[in-house]
PDB file of C-alpha atoms in Angstrom:
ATOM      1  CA  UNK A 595       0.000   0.000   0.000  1.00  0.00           C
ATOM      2  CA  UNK A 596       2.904   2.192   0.728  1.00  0.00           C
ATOM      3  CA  UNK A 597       6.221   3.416  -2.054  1.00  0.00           C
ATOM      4  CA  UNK A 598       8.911   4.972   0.271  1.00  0.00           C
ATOM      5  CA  UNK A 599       9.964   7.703  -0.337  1.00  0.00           C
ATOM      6  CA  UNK A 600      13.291   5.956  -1.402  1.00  0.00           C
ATOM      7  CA  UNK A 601      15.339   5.281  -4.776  1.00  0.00           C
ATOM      8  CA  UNK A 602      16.247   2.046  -3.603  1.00  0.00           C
ATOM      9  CA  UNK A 603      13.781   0.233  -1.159  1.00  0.00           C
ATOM     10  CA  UNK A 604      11.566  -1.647  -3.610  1.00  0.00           C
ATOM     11  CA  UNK A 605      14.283  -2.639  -6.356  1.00  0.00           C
ATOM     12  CA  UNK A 606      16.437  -3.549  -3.205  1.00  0.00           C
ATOM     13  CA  UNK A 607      13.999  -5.947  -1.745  1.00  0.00           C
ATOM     14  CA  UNK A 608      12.671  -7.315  -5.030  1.00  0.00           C
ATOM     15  CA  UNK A 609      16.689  -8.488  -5.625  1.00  0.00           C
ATOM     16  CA  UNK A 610      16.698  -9.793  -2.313  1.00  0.00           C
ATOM     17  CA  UNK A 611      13.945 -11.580  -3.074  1.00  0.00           C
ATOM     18  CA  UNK A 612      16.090 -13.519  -6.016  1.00  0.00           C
ATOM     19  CA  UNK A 613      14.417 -10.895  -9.208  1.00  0.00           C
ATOM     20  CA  UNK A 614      17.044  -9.826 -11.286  1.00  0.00           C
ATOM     21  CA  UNK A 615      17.350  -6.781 -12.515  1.00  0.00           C
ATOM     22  CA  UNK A 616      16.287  -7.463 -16.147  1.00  0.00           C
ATOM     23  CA  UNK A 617      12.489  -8.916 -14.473  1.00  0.00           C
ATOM     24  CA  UNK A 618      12.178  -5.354 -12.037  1.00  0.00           C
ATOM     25  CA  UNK A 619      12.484  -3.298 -15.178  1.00  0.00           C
ATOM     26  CA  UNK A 620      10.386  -5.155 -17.292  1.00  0.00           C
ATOM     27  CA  UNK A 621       7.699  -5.358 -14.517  1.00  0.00           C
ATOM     28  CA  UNK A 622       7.861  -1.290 -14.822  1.00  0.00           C
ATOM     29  CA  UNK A 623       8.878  -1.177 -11.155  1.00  0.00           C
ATOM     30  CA  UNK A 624      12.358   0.707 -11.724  1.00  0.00           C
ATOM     31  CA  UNK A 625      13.741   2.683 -14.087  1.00  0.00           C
ATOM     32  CA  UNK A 626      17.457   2.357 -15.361  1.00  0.00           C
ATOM     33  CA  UNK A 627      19.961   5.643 -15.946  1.00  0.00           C
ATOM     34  CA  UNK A 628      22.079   3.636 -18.059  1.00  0.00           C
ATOM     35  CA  UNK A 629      21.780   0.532 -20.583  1.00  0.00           C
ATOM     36  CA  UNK A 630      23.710  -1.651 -17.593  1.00  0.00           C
ATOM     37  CA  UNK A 631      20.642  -2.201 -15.996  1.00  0.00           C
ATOM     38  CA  UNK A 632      23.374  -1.781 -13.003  1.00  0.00           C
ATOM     39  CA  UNK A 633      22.237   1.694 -11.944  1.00  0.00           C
ATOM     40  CA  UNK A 634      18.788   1.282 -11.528  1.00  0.00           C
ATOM     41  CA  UNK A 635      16.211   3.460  -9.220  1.00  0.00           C
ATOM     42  CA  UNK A 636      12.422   3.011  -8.021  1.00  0.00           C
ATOM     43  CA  UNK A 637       9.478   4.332 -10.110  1.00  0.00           C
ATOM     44  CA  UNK A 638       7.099   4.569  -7.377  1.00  0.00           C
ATOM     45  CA  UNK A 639       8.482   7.002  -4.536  1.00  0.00           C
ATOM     46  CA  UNK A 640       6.670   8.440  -1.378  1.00  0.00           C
ATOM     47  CA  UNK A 641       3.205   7.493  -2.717  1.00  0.00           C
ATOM     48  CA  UNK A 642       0.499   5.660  -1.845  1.00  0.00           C
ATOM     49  CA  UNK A 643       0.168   2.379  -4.333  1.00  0.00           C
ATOM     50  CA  UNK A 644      -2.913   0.596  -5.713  1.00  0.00           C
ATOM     51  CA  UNK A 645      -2.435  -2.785  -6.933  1.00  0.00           C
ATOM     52  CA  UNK A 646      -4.595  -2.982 -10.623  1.00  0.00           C
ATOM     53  CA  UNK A 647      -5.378  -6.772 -11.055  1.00  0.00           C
ATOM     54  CA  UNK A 648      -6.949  -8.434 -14.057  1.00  0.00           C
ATOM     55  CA  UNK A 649     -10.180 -10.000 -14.355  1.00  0.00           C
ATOM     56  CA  UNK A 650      -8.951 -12.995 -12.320  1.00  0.00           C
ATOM     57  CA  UNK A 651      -7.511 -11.208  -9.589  1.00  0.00           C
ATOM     58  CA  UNK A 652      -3.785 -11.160 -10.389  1.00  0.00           C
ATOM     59  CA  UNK A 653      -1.987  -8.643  -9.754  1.00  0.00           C
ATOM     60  CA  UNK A 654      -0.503  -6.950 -13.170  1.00  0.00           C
ATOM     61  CA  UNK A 655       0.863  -3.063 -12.086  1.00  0.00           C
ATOM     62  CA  UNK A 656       0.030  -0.373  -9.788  1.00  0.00           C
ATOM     63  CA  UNK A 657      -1.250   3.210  -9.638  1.00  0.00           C
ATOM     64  CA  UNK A 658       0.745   5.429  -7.465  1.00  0.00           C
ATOM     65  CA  UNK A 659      -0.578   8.330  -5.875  1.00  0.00           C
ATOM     66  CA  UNK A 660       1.534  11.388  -4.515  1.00  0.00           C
ATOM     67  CA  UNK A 661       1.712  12.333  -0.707  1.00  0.00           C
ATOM     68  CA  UNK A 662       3.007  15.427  -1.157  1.00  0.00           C
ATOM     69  CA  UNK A 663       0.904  18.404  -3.050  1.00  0.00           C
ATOM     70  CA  UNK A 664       4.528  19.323  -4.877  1.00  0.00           C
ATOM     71  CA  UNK A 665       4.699  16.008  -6.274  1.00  0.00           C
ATOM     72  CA  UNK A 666       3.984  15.532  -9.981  1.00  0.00           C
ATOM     73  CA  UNK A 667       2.220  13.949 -11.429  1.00  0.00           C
ATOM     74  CA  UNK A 668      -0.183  13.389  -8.934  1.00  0.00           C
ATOM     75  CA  UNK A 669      -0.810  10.116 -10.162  1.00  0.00           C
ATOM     76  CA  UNK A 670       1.703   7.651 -11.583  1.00  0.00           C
ATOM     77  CA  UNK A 671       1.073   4.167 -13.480  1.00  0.00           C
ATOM     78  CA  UNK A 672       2.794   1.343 -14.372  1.00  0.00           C
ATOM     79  CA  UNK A 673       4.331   1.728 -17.793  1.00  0.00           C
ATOM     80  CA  UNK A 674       2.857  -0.601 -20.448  1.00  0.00           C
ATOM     81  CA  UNK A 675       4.070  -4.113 -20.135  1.00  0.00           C
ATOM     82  CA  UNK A 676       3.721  -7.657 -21.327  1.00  0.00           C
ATOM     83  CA  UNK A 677       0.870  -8.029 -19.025  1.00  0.00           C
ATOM     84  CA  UNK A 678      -0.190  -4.169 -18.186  1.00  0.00           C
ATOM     85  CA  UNK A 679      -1.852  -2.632 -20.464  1.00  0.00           C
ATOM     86  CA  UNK A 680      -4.071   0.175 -19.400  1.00  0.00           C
ATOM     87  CA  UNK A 681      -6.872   0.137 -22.318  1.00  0.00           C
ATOM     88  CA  UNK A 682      -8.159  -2.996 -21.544  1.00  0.00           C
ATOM     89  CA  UNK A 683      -7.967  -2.972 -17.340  1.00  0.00           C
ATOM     90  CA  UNK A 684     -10.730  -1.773 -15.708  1.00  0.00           C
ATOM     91  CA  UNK A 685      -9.385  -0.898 -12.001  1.00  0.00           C
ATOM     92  CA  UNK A 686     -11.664  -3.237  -9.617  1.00  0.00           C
ATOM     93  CA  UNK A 687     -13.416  -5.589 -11.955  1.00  0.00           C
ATOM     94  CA  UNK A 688     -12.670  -8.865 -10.450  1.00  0.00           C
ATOM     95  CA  UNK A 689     -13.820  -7.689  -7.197  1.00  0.00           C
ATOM     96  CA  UNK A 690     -16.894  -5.902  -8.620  1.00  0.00           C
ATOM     97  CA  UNK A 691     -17.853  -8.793 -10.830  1.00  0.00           C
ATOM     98  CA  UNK A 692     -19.986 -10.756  -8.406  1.00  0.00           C
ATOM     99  CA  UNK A 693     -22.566  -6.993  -8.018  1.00  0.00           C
ATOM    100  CA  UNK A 694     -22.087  -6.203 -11.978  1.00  0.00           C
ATOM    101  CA  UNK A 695     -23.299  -9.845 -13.147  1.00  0.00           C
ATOM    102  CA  UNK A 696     -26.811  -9.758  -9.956  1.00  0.00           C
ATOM    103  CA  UNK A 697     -27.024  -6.027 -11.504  1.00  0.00           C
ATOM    104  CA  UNK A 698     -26.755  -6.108 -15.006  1.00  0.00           C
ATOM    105  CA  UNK A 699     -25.150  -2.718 -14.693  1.00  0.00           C
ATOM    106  CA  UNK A 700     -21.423  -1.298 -14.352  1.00  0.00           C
ATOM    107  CA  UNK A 701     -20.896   2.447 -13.415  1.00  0.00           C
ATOM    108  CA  UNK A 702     -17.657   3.739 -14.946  1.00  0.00           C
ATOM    109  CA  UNK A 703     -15.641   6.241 -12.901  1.00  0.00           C
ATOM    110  CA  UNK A 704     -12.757   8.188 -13.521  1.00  0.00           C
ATOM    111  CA  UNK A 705      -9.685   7.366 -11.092  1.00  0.00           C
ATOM    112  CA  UNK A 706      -8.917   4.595  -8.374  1.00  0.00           C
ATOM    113  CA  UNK A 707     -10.123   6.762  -5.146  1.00  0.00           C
ATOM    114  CA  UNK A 708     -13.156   6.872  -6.592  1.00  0.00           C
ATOM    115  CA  UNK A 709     -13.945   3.640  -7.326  1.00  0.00           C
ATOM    116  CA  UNK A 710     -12.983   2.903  -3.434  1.00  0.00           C
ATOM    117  CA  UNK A 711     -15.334   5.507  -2.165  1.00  0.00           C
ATOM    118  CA  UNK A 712     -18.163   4.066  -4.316  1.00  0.00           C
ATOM    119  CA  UNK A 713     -17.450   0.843  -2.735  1.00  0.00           C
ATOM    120  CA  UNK A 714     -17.223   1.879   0.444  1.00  0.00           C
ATOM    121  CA  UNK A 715     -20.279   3.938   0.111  1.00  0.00           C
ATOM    122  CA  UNK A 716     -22.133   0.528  -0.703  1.00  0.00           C
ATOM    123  CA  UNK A 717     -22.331   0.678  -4.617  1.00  0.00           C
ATOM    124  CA  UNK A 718     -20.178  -2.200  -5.700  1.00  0.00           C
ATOM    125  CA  UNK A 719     -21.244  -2.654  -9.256  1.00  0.00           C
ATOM    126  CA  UNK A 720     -18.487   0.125 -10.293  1.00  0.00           C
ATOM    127  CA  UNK A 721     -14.966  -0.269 -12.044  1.00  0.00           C
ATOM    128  CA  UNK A 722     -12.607   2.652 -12.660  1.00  0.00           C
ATOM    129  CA  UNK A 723     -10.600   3.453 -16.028  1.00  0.00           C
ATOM    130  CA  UNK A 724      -6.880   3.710 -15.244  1.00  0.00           C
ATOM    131  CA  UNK A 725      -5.298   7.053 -16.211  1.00  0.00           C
ATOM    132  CA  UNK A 726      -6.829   6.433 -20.128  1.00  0.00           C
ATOM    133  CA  UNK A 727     -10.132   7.279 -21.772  1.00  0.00           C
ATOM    134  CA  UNK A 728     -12.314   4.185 -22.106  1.00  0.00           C
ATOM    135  CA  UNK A 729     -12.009   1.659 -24.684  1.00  0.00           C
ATOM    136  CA  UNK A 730     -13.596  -0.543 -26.958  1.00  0.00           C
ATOM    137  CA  UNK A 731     -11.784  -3.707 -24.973  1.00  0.00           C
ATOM    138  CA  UNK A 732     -12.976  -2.582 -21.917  1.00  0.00           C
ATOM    139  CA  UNK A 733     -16.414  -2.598 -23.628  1.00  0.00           C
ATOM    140  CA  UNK A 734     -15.882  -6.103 -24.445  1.00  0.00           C
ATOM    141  CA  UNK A 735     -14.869  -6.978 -21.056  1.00  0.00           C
ATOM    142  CA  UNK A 736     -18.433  -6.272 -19.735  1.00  0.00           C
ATOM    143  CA  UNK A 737     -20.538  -6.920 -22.585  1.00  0.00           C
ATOM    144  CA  UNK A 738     -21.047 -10.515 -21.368  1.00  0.00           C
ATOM    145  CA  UNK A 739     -22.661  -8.941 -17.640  1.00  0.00           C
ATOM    146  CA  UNK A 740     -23.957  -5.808 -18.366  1.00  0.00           C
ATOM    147  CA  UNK A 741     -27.378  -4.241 -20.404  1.00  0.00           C
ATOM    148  CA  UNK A 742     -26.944  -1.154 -18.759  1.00  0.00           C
ATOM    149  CA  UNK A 743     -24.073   1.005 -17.821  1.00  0.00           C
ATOM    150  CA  UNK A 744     -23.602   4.128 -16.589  1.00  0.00           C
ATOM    151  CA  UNK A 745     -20.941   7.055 -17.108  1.00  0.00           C
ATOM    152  CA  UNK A 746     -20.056   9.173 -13.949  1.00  0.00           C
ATOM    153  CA  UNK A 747     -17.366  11.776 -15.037  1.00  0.00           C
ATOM    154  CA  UNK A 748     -16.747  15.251 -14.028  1.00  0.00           C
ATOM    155  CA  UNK A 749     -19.565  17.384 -15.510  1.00  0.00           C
ATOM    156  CA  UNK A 750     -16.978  20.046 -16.810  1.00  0.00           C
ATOM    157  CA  UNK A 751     -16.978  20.646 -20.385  1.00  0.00           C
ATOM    158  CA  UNK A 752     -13.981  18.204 -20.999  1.00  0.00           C
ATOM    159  CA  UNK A 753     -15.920  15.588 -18.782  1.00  0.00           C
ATOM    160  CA  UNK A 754     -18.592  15.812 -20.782  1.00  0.00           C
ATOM    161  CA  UNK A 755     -16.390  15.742 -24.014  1.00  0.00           C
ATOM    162  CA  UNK A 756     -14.798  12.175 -22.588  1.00  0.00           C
ATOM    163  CA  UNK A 757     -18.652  11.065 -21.936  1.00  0.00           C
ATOM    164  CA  UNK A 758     -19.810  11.681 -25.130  1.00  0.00           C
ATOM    165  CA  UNK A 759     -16.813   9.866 -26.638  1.00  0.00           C
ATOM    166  CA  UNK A 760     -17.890   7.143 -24.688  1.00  0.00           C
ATOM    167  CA  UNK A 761     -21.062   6.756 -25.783  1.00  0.00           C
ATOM    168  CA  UNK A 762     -20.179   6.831 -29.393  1.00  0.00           C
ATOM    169  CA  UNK A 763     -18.372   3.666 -28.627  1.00  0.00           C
ATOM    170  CA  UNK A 764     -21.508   1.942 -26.806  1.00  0.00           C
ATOM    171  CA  UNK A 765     -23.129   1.856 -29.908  1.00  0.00           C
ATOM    172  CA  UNK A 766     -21.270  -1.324 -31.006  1.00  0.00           C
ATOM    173  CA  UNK A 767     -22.419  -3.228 -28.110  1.00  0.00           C
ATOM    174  CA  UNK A 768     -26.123  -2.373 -27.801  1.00  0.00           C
ATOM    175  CA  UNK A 769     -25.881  -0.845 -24.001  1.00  0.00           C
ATOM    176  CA  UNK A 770     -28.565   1.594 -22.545  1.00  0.00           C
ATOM    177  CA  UNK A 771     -26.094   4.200 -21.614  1.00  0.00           C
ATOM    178  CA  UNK A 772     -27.114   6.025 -18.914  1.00  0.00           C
ATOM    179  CA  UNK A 773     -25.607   9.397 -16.863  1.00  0.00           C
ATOM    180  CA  UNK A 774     -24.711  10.324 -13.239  1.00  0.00           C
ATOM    181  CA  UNK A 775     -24.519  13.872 -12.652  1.00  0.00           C
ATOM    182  CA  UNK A 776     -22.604  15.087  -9.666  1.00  0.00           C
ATOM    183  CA  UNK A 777     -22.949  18.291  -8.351  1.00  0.00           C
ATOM    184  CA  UNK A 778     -21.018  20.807 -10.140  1.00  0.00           C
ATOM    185  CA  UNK A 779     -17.052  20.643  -9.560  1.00  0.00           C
ATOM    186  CA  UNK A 780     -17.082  17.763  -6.957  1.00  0.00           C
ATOM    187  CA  UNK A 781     -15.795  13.799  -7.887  1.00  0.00           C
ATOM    188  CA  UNK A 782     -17.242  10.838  -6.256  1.00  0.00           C
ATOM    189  CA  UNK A 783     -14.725  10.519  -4.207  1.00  0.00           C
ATOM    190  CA  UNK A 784     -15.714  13.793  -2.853  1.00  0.00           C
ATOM    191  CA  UNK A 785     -18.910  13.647  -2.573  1.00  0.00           C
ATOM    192  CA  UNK A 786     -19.150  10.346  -0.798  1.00  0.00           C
ATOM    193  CA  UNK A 787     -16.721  12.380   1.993  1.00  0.00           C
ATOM    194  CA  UNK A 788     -19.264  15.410   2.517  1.00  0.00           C
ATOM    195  CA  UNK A 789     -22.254  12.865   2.322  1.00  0.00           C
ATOM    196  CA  UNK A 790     -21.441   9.713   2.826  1.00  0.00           C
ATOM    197  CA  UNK A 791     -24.468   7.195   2.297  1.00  0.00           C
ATOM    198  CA  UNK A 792     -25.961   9.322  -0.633  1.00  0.00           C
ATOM    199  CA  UNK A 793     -24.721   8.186  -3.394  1.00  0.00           C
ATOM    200  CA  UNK A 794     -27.318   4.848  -4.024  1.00  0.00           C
ATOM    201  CA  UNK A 795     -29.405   7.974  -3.952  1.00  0.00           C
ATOM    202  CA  UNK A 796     -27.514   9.586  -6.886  1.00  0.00           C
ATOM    203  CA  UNK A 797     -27.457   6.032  -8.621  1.00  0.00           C
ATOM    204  CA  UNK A 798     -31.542   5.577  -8.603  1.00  0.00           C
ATOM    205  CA  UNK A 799     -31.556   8.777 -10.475  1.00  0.00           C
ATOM    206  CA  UNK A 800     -29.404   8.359 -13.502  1.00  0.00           C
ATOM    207  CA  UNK A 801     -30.986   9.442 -16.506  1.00  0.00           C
ATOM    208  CA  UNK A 802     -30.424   7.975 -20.453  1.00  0.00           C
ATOM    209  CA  UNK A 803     -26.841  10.453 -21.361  1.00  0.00           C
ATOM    210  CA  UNK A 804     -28.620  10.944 -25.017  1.00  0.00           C
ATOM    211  CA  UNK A 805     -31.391  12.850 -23.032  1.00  0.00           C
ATOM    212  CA  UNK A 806     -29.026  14.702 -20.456  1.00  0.00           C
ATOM    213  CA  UNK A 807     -26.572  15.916 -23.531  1.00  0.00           C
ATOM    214  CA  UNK A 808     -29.694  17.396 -25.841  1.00  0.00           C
ATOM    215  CA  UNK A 809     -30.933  19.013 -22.495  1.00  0.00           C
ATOM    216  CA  UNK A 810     -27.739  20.804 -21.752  1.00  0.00           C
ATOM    217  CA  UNK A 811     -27.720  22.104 -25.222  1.00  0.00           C
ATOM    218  CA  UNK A 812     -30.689  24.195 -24.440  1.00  0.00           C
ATOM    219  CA  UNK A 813     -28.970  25.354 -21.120  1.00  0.00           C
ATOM    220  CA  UNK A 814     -25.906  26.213 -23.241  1.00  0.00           C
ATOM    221  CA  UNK A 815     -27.586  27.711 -26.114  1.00  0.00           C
ATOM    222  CA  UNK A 816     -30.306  30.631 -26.687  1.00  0.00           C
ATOM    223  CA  UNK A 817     -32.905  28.202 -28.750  1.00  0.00           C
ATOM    224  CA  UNK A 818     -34.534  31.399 -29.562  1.00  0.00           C
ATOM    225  CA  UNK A 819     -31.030  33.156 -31.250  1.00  0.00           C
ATOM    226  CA  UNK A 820     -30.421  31.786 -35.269  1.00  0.00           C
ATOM    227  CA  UNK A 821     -27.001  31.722 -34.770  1.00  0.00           C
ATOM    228  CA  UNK A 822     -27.066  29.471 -31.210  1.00  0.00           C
ATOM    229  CA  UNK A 823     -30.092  27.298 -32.700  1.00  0.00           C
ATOM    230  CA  UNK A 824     -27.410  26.622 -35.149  1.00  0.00           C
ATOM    231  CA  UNK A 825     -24.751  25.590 -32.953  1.00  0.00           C
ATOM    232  CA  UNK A 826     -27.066  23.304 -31.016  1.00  0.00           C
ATOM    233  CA  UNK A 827     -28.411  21.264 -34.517  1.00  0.00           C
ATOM    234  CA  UNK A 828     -24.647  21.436 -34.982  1.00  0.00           C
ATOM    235  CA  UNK A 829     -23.135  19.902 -31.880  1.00  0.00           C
ATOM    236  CA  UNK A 830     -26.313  17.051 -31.573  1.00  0.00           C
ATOM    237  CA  UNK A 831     -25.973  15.829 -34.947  1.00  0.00           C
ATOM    238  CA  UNK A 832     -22.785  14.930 -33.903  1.00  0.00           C
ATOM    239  CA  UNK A 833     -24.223  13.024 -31.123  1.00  0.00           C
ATOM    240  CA  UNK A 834     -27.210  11.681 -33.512  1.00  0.00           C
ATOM    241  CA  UNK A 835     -24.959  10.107 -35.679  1.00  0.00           C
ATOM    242  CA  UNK A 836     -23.810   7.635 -33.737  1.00  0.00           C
ATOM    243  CA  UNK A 837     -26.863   6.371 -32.216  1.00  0.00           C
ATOM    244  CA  UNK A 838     -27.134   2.872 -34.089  1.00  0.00           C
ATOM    245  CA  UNK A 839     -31.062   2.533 -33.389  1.00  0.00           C
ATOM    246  CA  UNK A 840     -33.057   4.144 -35.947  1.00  0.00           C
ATOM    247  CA  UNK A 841     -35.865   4.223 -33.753  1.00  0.00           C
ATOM    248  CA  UNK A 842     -34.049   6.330 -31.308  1.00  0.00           C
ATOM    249  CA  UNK A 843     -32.495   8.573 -33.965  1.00  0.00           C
ATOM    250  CA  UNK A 844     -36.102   9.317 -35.020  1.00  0.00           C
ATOM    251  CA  UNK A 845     -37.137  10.405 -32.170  1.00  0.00           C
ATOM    252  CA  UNK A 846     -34.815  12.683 -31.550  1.00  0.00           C
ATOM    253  CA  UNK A 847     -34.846  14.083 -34.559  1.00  0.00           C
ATOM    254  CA  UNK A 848     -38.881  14.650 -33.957  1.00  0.00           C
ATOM    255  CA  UNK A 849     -38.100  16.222 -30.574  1.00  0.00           C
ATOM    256  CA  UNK A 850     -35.152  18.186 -31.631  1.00  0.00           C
ATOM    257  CA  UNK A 851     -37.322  19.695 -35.154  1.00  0.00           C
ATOM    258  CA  UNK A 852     -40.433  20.780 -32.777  1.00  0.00           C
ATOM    259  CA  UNK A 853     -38.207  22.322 -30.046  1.00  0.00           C
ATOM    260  CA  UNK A 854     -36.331  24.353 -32.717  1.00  0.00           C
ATOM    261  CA  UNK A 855     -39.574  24.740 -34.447  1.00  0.00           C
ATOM    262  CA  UNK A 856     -37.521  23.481 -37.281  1.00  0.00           C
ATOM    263  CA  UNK A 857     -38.629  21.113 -40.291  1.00  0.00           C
ATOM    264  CA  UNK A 858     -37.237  17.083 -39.485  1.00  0.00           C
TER     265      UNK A 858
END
């Protein structure tokens, strides 16, 4: 759980331990200053770790996070390896399994201290992207539990850029995507803090993300201006698109004409 704040303590343990150098380095562990693999120092340092395991439970790489608020970055990950690679791990998924499969529905957060704060706060069917947007194999890893699954990102306008990118890919697998909204500039793992035991109430009312994006348009955008009305049949038909269901592109295109008092 802990990195000392050290150069030396982990690679010096792990040798003890009978790992050669060559293993520690490819394991992303330590870094070398030469090509000797000789002069070698720790990658994690003074931070808090979090071990990332696969879907079976073994332990792959960690996520560092600094002590200090001088540290950067303030979080580090294991380098890509033969057996880390960060777009297709979803922090927490063999432990959240069990809840996802009952549920039929994985909530996506953002970082690894939110994913523990869910948890702790009692909603268990949640997995965490680590330090990377997510991806169509981490799509692929839940397809086989989930219908439903729901996006909880920062609100901010590049949280909601990331959440619409993630919808786009959803459309390959058939998922009602659905959207938590937190209130404005806090995280889960802040929010659980302030009010702990209200987040199942946050949960119970998600709403479809298709329906939360058009209705921010019209909070963004003066419906009644030409040149906004414009900018909001701009940035939905991006949105529209991608929506595989013809059905569903319909009716949006039905409620988006009559709200814009615009032919379909």
């Amino acid at each position: 759980g802990l990195a000392p704040d050290s150069f030396e303590a982990t690679h010096q343990l792990l040798l003890k331990k009978g790992y050669k150098h060559a293993q520690i380095l490819q394991a992303g562990l330590a870094l070398a200053k030469d090509t000797s693999m000789v002069h070698i120092y720790d990658r994690f340092r003074g931070r808090i770790t979090f071990p990332v395991t696969d879907g079976l439970g073994r332990v792959v790489g960690f996520g560092g996070r600094a002590l200090s608020s001088d540290q950067q970055p303030k979080y580090l990950n294991s380098p890509e390896t033969p057996i880390y690679q960060k777009n297709q791990l979803l922090y927490g998924f063999h432990q959240s399994k069990p809840t996802i499969k009952v549920n039929k529905q994985a909530v996506v957060v953002e970082g690894y201290m939110d994913y523990l704060m869910a948890w702790q706060d009692g909603v268990k069917n949640v997995v965490a992207v680590n330090g990377t947007a997510l991806t169509k194999r981490h799509l692929t890893q839940l397809k086989p539990y989930i219908e439903e699954l729901v996006l909880s990102f920062d609100m901010d306008r590049a949280g909601q850029e990331a959440a619409r990118r993630s919808f786009e890919l959803t459309q390959d697998f058939e998922f009602i995507v659905k959207v938590m909204i937190l209130p404005s500039g806090k995280d889960i793992a802040d929010f659980v803090l302030e009010q702990p035991g209200d987040l199942k109430g946050l949960l119970a009312g998600i709403r479809l993300f298709a329906d939360h994006f058009y209705e921010d348009l019209f909070v963004r955008f003066n419906k009644n201006s030409p040149v906004e009305k414009r900018k909001i049949l701009a940035e939905f038909a991006l949105l529209i698109g991608k929506i595989k269901s013809s059905v569903e592109r319909d009716g949006y295109v039905r409620r988006l004409a009559s709200d814009l008092a615009v032919p379909e």
